[in-house]
Coordinates of C-alpha atoms in Angstrom, one line a residue:
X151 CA 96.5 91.9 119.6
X152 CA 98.0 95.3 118.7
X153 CA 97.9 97.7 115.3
X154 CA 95.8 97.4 113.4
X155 CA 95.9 94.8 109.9
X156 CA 95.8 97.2 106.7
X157 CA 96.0 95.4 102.8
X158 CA 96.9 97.0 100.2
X159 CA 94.3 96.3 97.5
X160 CA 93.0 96.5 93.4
X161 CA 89.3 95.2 93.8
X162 CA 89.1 94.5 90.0
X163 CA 92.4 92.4 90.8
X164 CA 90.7 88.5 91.2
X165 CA 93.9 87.3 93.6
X166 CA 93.6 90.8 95.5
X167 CA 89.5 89.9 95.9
X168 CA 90.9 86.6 97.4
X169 CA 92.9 87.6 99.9
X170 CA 90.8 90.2 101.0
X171 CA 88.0 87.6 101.4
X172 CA 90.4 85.2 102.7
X173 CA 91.3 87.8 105.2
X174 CA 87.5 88.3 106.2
X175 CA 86.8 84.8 106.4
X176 CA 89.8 84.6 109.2
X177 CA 87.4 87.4 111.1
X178 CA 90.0 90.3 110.7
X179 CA 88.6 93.3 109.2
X180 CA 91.3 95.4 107.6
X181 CA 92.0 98.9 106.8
X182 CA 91.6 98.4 102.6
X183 CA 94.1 100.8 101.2
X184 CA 92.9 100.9 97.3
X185 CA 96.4 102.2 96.2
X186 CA 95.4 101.9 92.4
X187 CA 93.2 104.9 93.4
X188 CA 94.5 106.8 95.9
X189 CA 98.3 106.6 95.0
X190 CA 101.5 106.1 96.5
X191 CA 104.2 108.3 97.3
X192 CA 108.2 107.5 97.1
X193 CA 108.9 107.6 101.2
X194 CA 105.1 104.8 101.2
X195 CA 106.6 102.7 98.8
X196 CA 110.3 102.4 100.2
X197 CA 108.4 102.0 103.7
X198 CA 106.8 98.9 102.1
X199 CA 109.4 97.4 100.8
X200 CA 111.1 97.7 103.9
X201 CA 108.7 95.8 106.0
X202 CA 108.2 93.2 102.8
X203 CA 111.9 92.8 103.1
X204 CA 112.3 92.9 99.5
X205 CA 113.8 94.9 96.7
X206 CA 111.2 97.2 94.6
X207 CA 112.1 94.9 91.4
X208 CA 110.9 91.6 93.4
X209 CA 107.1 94.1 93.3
X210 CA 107.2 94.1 90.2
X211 CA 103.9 91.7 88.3
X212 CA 106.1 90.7 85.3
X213 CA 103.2 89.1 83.7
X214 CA 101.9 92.8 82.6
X215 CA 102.4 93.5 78.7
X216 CA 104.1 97.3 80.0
X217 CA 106.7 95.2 82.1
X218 CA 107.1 92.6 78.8
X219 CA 107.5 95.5 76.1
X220 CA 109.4 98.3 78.0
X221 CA 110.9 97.2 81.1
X222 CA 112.2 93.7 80.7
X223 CA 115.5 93.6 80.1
X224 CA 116.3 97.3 81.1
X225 CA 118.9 98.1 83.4
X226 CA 117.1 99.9 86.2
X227 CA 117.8 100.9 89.7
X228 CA 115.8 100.4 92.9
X229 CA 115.1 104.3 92.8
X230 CA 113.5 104.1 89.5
X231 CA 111.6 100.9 90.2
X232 CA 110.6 102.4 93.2
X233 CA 109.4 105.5 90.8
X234 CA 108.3 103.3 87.7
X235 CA 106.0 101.9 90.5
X236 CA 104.5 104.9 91.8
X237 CA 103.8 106.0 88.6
X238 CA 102.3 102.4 87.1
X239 CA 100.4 101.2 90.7
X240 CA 98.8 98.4 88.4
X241 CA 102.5 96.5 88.3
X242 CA 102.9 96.5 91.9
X243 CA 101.8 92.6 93.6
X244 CA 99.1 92.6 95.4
X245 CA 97.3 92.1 98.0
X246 CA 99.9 93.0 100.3
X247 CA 98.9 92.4 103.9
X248 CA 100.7 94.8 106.8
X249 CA 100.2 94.4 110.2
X250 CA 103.1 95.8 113.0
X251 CA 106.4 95.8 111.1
X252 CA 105.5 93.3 108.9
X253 CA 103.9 92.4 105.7
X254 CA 103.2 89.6 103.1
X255 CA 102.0 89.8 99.5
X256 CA 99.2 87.4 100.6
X257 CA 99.0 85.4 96.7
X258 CA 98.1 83.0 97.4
X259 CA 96.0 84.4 100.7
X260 CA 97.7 81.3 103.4
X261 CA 100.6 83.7 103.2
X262 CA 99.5 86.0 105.3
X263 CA 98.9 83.1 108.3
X264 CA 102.2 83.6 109.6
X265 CA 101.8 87.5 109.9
X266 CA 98.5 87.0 111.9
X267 CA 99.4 84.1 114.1
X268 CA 99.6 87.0 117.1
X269 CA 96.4 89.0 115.5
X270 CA 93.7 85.8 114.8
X271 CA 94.5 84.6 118.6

């Protein structure tokens, strides 16, 4: 095992709670970044996304009535949904599980088995 396994995580979020449990259950004890709370900057968030492998717009929860009434529909770059993110934390998915270079948005929590084959060995 190397690095350390860090989530990303809203604890009044129920599928965040569940992945952070499922996490525990597994025996890893994370780092718990509660990014609601503590923020994230522009150079974080494009880190991220890099190690998701995905574009800031595939972050976005869509289900959230400020995505529905003001964003849907808008033609938006990756800066600004990168920015829109930062400054509306409660759109970005969640949890997202890191560990190394990777990371998973662990809904539902069996995504993140693939990232910690090497770490749960």
């Amino acid at each position: 095992m190397t690095g350390k396994v860090v989530v990303y995580h809203y604890s009044k979020c129920k599928k965040s709670r569940a992945g952070l449990e499922y996490l525990r259950n597994l025996g890893v004890d994370p780092l718990v970044v509660n990014y609601i709370e503590d923020g994230l900057d522009h150079e974080q968030l494009k880190e991220l996304l890099c190690k998701l492998n995905l574009p800031a717009f595939e972050m976005v929860r869509q289900q959230e009535e400020y995505y529905k009434e003001t964003l849907k529909h808008q033609d938006i770059s990756e800066d600004q949904w990168i920015d829109i993110l930062i400054e509306n934390p409660r759109l970005l998915r969640r949890p997202i599980v890191i560990f190394n270079d990777g990371a998973v948005v662990a809904d539902p929590p069996q995504n993140a088995d693939k990232l910690l084959t090497a770490y749960i060995k």
